[in-house]
Amino acid sequence: MATFVLVHPAWFGGWCWSKVSARLRLADHAVHSPTLTGLGERAHLASPSVGLNVHIEDVVQLLNFEDLAEVILVGSSSAGTVITGVADRVPERVAKVVYLDAFVPEDGQSTRDLIAPERRAVMEELVDSEGFGWLLPRFARPAWDQFVPEAWNVTDVDDLRWVLERLRPTPFRLLSEPIRLAHPKSERLSRVYVRCTQWPNPGFDRWAATAQSSSGWTLYEMASGHLPYITDPDALTVVLLEIADGSNLSSPRS
């Protein structure tokens, strides 16, 4: 039995993993999908002080208090920065780090540093004009619906309604706070990059190419949009089960 910890991206919550979590549990694996502070059912805890370090600590304390070991740590999109920090703080509890169409920061970088300059400028303007200087409201209700079908391939009406009702603004410090890496042991952890090829993103393509050519990394490719846990849960579950098994890893894997 494997233990999965699934970490959601900005605007979402642990709820977004429910389809995949159910499938993994049917395969007799343990699954945890924490909601990060200030989002989802914990949106009432949002404040200007909530940022990357708080979100890293959310997951670290889950691992500690649940006494989890040999964890397969999965992060989607901006959660790639979160899981990088978690693996650095408690490498002894982590078996594999899985970046699901996610950012892969280096020491001293923030997620904002890794976003294309033109998009970064729009996000910062939204924080100042609509987010009181500390919240990122873009893709939160009601504006998100104009972007989802085109950008992230969420086309099912029921899925779209389910998602839109649950999105919340994200404390911008999640994206602007730089990561600090201090434990070399974490660099020896097995890492996997899962690239969702139906969502164009040059940065993610670069990390996928690096994973394909780097020792200690494995590349998977999925013919899906950016949110396969919503749009393609069966296919994503197959990938995660192969990652858990380990014996079927190859580079790349489609």
CSV table of C-alpha atoms in Angstrom, one decimal:
chain,number,residue,atom,x,y,z
A,1,MET,CA,0.0,0.0,0.0
A,2,ALA,CA,1.3,3.4,-1.0
A,3,THR,CA,0.6,6.7,0.8
A,4,PHE,CA,-0.2,9.6,-1.5
A,5,VAL,CA,-0.3,13.3,-0.4
A,6,LEU,CA,-1.9,15.4,-3.1
A,7,VAL,CA,-1.4,19.1,-2.9
A,8,HIS,CA,-3.7,21.5,-4.8
A,9,PRO,CA,-2.7,24.7,-6.6
A,10,ALA,CA,-3.7,28.3,-6.1
A,11,TRP,CA,-7.5,29.1,-6.1
A,12,PHE,CA,-8.4,25.4,-5.4
A,13,GLY,CA,-8.6,23.3,-2.3
A,14,GLY,CA,-8.2,19.7,-1.3
A,15,TRP,CA,-11.7,19.1,-2.8
A,16,CYS,CA,-10.3,19.1,-6.3
A,17,TRP,CA,-8.6,15.7,-5.9
A,18,SER,CA,-11.8,13.9,-4.9
A,19,LYS,CA,-12.2,11.9,-8.1
A,20,VAL,CA,-8.6,10.7,-8.1
A,21,SER,CA,-8.6,10.1,-4.3
A,22,ALA,CA,-11.6,7.8,-4.6
A,23,ARG,CA,-9.9,5.8,-7.3
A,24,LEU,CA,-6.6,5.4,-5.4
A,25,ARG,CA,-8.4,4.3,-2.3
A,26,LEU,CA,-10.3,1.7,-4.4
A,27,ALA,CA,-6.8,0.4,-5.3
A,28,ASP,CA,-6.1,0.0,-1.5
A,29,HIS,CA,-3.8,3.1,-1.2
A,30,ALA,CA,-3.9,5.7,1.5
A,31,VAL,CA,-4.6,9.2,0.3
A,32,HIS,CA,-4.4,12.6,2.0
A,33,SER,CA,-5.4,15.8,0.2
A,34,PRO,CA,-5.0,18.7,2.6
A,35,THR,CA,-6.5,22.1,1.9
A,36,LEU,CA,-3.9,24.9,2.3
A,37,THR,CA,-4.5,27.8,4.7
A,38,GLY,CA,-6.8,30.5,3.2
A,39,LEU,CA,-8.4,28.3,0.5
A,40,GLY,CA,-11.3,26.0,0.1
A,41,GLU,CA,-13.0,25.3,3.4
A,42,ARG,CA,-10.2,27.2,5.1
A,43,ALA,CA,-10.8,30.4,3.1
A,44,HIS,CA,-11.9,32.2,6.2
A,45,LEU,CA,-8.3,31.9,7.4
A,46,ALA,CA,-6.9,34.0,4.6
A,47,SER,CA,-4.8,37.0,5.6
A,48,PRO,CA,-1.8,39.0,4.3
A,49,SER,CA,0.5,36.9,6.4
A,50,VAL,CA,-0.4,33.7,4.6
A,51,GLY,CA,2.1,32.6,2.0
A,52,LEU,CA,4.4,29.9,0.7
A,53,ASN,CA,6.0,29.1,4.1
A,54,VAL,CA,2.6,28.7,5.8
A,55,HIS,CA,1.5,26.4,3.0
A,56,ILE,CA,4.7,24.3,3.2
A,57,GLU,CA,4.1,24.1,7.0
A,58,ASP,CA,0.5,22.9,6.4
A,59,VAL,CA,1.8,19.9,4.6
A,60,VAL,CA,4.8,19.3,6.8
A,61,GLN,CA,2.6,19.2,9.9
A,62,LEU,CA,0.2,16.8,8.2
A,63,LEU,CA,3.1,14.4,7.5
A,64,ASN,CA,4.4,14.8,11.1
A,65,PHE,CA,1.1,14.5,13.0
A,66,GLU,CA,-0.2,11.6,10.9
A,67,ASP,CA,3.3,10.0,11.1
A,68,LEU,CA,3.4,9.4,7.4
A,69,ALA,CA,6.4,7.8,5.8
A,70,GLU,CA,7.5,6.8,2.3
A,71,VAL,CA,5.1,9.4,0.9
A,72,ILE,CA,4.4,10.0,-2.7
A,73,LEU,CA,4.1,13.7,-2.7
A,74,VAL,CA,2.2,15.2,-5.6
A,75,GLY,CA,1.8,18.9,-6.4
A,76,SER,CA,-0.2,20.5,-9.2
A,77,SER,CA,0.9,23.7,-10.9
A,78,SER,CA,1.9,26.3,-8.3
A,79,ALA,CA,1.9,23.5,-5.7
A,80,GLY,CA,5.2,22.4,-7.3
A,81,THR,CA,6.8,25.1,-5.2
A,82,VAL,CA,5.0,23.9,-2.1
A,83,ILE,CA,6.1,20.3,-2.5
A,84,THR,CA,9.7,21.4,-3.2
A,85,GLY,CA,9.7,23.0,0.2
A,86,VAL,CA,8.1,20.1,1.9
A,87,ALA,CA,10.6,17.6,0.5
A,88,ASP,CA,13.4,19.9,1.7
A,89,ARG,CA,12.1,20.1,5.2
A,90,VAL,CA,11.2,16.5,5.8
A,91,PRO,CA,13.0,14.4,3.2
A,92,GLU,CA,13.0,11.4,5.6
A,93,ARG,CA,9.2,11.2,5.2
A,94,VAL,CA,9.2,11.4,1.4
A,95,ALA,CA,9.8,8.6,-1.2
A,96,LYS,CA,9.0,10.4,-4.4
A,97,VAL,CA,8.2,14.0,-5.4
A,98,VAL,CA,5.8,14.3,-8.3
A,99,TYR,CA,5.4,17.5,-10.3
A,100,LEU,CA,2.0,17.4,-12.1
A,101,ASP,CA,2.3,20.1,-14.8
A,102,ALA,CA,4.0,22.1,-12.0
A,103,PHE,CA,6.6,24.8,-11.3
A,104,VAL,CA,10.0,23.5,-10.2
A,105,PRO,CA,11.8,26.3,-8.3
A,106,GLU,CA,15.4,26.6,-7.4
A,107,ASP,CA,16.7,28.0,-4.1
A,108,GLY,CA,15.8,31.7,-3.7
A,109,GLN,CA,13.1,31.6,-6.5
A,110,SER,CA,9.4,32.3,-6.0
A,111,THR,CA,6.6,31.0,-8.2
A,112,ARG,CA,6.2,34.5,-9.5
A,113,ASP,CA,9.8,34.5,-10.8
A,114,LEU,CA,8.9,31.5,-13.0
A,115,ILE,CA,5.8,33.0,-14.5
A,116,ALA,CA,6.1,34.8,-17.9
A,117,PRO,CA,6.6,38.5,-17.4
A,118,GLU,CA,3.5,39.6,-19.3
A,119,ARG,CA,1.3,37.3,-17.2
A,120,ARG,CA,3.1,38.3,-14.0
A,121,ALA,CA,2.3,42.0,-14.7
A,122,VAL,CA,-1.4,41.3,-15.1
A,123,MET,CA,-1.5,39.3,-11.9
A,124,GLU,CA,0.2,42.0,-9.9
A,125,GLU,CA,-2.2,44.6,-11.3
A,126,LEU,CA,-5.1,42.5,-10.2
A,127,VAL,CA,-3.7,42.1,-6.7
A,128,ASP,CA,-3.4,45.9,-6.5
A,129,SER,CA,-6.8,46.8,-8.1
A,130,GLU,CA,-9.1,44.0,-6.9
A,131,GLY,CA,-7.2,42.1,-4.2
A,132,PHE,CA,-6.6,44.8,-1.6
A,133,GLY,CA,-2.8,44.5,-2.2
A,134,TRP,CA,-2.5,40.9,-1.0
A,135,LEU,CA,-5.1,38.6,-2.7
A,136,LEU,CA,-5.0,37.3,-6.2
A,137,PRO,CA,-8.6,37.1,-7.4
A,138,ARG,CA,-8.1,36.1,-11.0
A,139,PHE,CA,-9.9,32.9,-11.9
A,140,ALA,CA,-12.0,33.3,-8.8
A,141,ARG,CA,-15.7,33.8,-9.2
A,142,PRO,CA,-17.1,35.2,-11.4
A,143,ALA,CA,-14.2,36.0,-13.7
A,144,TRP,CA,-12.8,32.4,-13.9
A,145,ASP,CA,-15.4,31.0,-16.2
A,146,GLN,CA,-14.2,33.0,-19.2
A,147,PHE,CA,-10.8,31.3,-19.0
A,148,VAL,CA,-11.5,27.7,-18.1
A,149,PRO,CA,-12.8,26.1,-21.3
A,150,GLU,CA,-10.0,27.6,-23.5
A,151,ALA,CA,-7.1,27.4,-21.1
A,152,TRP,CA,-7.6,24.3,-19.0
A,153,ASN,CA,-9.9,22.2,-21.1
A,154,VAL,CA,-12.7,21.9,-18.5
A,155,THR,CA,-15.6,21.5,-20.8
A,156,ASP,CA,-18.1,19.3,-19.0
A,157,VAL,CA,-20.9,21.5,-17.6
A,158,ASP,CA,-21.2,19.6,-14.3
A,159,ASP,CA,-17.4,19.8,-13.8
A,160,LEU,CA,-17.4,23.5,-14.6
A,161,ARG,CA,-20.2,24.2,-12.2
A,162,TRP,CA,-18.5,22.1,-9.4
A,163,VAL,CA,-15.2,24.0,-9.9
A,164,LEU,CA,-16.6,27.5,-10.1
A,165,GLU,CA,-18.6,27.2,-6.9
A,166,ARG,CA,-15.4,26.3,-5.0
A,167,LEU,CA,-12.7,28.6,-6.3
A,168,ARG,CA,-11.4,31.2,-3.9
A,169,PRO,CA,-8.9,34.1,-4.2
A,170,THR,CA,-5.3,33.1,-3.3
A,171,PRO,CA,-3.0,35.0,-0.9
A,172,PHE,CA,-0.5,36.4,-3.2
A,173,ARG,CA,2.4,35.6,-0.9
A,174,LEU,CA,2.0,32.0,-2.0
A,175,LEU,CA,3.4,33.1,-5.3
A,176,SER,CA,5.7,35.9,-4.3
A,177,GLU,CA,7.5,34.4,-1.3
A,178,PRO,CA,10.8,32.9,-2.3
A,179,ILE,CA,11.7,29.3,-1.4
A,180,ARG,CA,14.7,28.6,0.8
A,181,LEU,CA,16.3,25.1,0.5
A,182,ALA,CA,18.6,23.9,3.2
A,183,HIS,CA,18.8,20.1,3.2
A,184,PRO,CA,21.0,18.5,0.5
A,185,LYS,CA,19.5,15.1,1.4
A,186,SER,CA,16.3,16.1,-0.4
A,187,GLU,CA,18.2,16.4,-3.6
A,188,ARG,CA,18.6,12.6,-3.6
A,189,LEU,CA,14.9,12.0,-3.6
A,190,SER,CA,13.3,10.3,-6.7
A,191,ARG,CA,11.4,12.9,-8.7
A,192,VAL,CA,8.8,12.7,-11.5
A,193,TYR,CA,7.5,15.3,-13.9
A,194,VAL,CA,4.1,14.7,-15.4
A,195,ARG,CA,3.5,16.9,-18.4
A,196,CYS,CA,-0.1,17.6,-19.6
A,197,THR,CA,0.5,18.1,-23.3
A,198,GLN,CA,-2.8,19.7,-24.2
A,199,TRP,CA,-2.0,22.8,-22.1
A,200,PRO,CA,0.7,24.9,-23.9
A,201,ASN,CA,3.3,26.3,-21.5
A,202,PRO,CA,6.9,26.8,-22.6
A,203,GLY,CA,8.1,26.7,-19.0
A,204,PHE,CA,6.6,23.4,-18.2
A,205,ASP,CA,8.0,22.1,-21.5
A,206,ARG,CA,11.5,23.0,-20.3
A,207,TRP,CA,11.1,21.3,-17.0
A,208,ALA,CA,9.7,18.2,-18.8
A,209,ALA,CA,12.8,18.2,-21.1
A,210,THR,CA,15.1,18.6,-18.1
A,211,ALA,CA,13.3,15.6,-16.4
A,212,GLN,CA,13.8,13.5,-19.5
A,213,SER,CA,17.5,14.1,-19.6
A,214,SER,CA,18.4,14.2,-15.9
A,215,SER,CA,19.3,11.3,-13.6
A,216,GLY,CA,17.0,10.9,-10.6
A,217,TRP,CA,14.0,12.1,-12.7
A,218,THR,CA,11.3,10.3,-14.7
A,219,LEU,CA,9.1,12.0,-17.3
A,220,TYR,CA,5.5,11.1,-17.9
A,221,GLU,CA,3.3,12.7,-20.6
A,222,MET,CA,-0.5,12.8,-20.5
A,223,ALA,CA,-2.7,13.9,-23.4
A,224,SER,CA,-4.8,16.1,-21.1
A,225,GLY,CA,-5.4,19.6,-20.1
A,226,HIS,CA,-3.9,21.3,-17.0
A,227,LEU,CA,-6.3,19.8,-14.5
A,228,PRO,CA,-6.4,16.0,-15.2
A,229,TYR,CA,-7.7,15.3,-11.7
A,230,ILE,CA,-10.9,17.0,-12.9
A,231,THR,CA,-11.0,16.2,-16.6
A,232,ASP,CA,-9.1,12.9,-16.9
A,233,PRO,CA,-9.1,11.2,-13.4
A,234,ASP,CA,-8.9,7.6,-14.8
A,235,ALA,CA,-5.8,8.4,-16.8
A,236,LEU,CA,-4.1,10.3,-14.0
A,237,THR,CA,-4.9,7.4,-11.6
A,238,VAL,CA,-3.1,5.0,-13.9
A,239,VAL,CA,0.0,7.3,-14.0
A,240,LEU,CA,0.0,7.6,-10.2
A,241,LEU,CA,-0.4,3.9,-9.7
A,242,GLU,CA,2.6,3.2,-12.0
A,243,ILE,CA,4.6,5.8,-10.1
A,244,ALA,CA,3.8,4.0,-6.9
A,245,ASP,CA,4.7,0.7,-8.3
A,246,GLY,CA,8.0,2.0,-9.5
A,247,SER,CA,8.9,-1.0,-11.6
A,248,ASN,CA,7.2,0.5,-14.7
A,249,LEU,CA,8.9,3.8,-14.7
A,250,SER,CA,10.5,4.8,-17.9
A,251,SER,CA,11.3,8.1,-19.6
A,252,PRO,CA,9.2,9.4,-21.2
A,253,ARG,CA,6.0,7.5,-20.4
A,254,SER,CA,2.8,8.2,-22.3
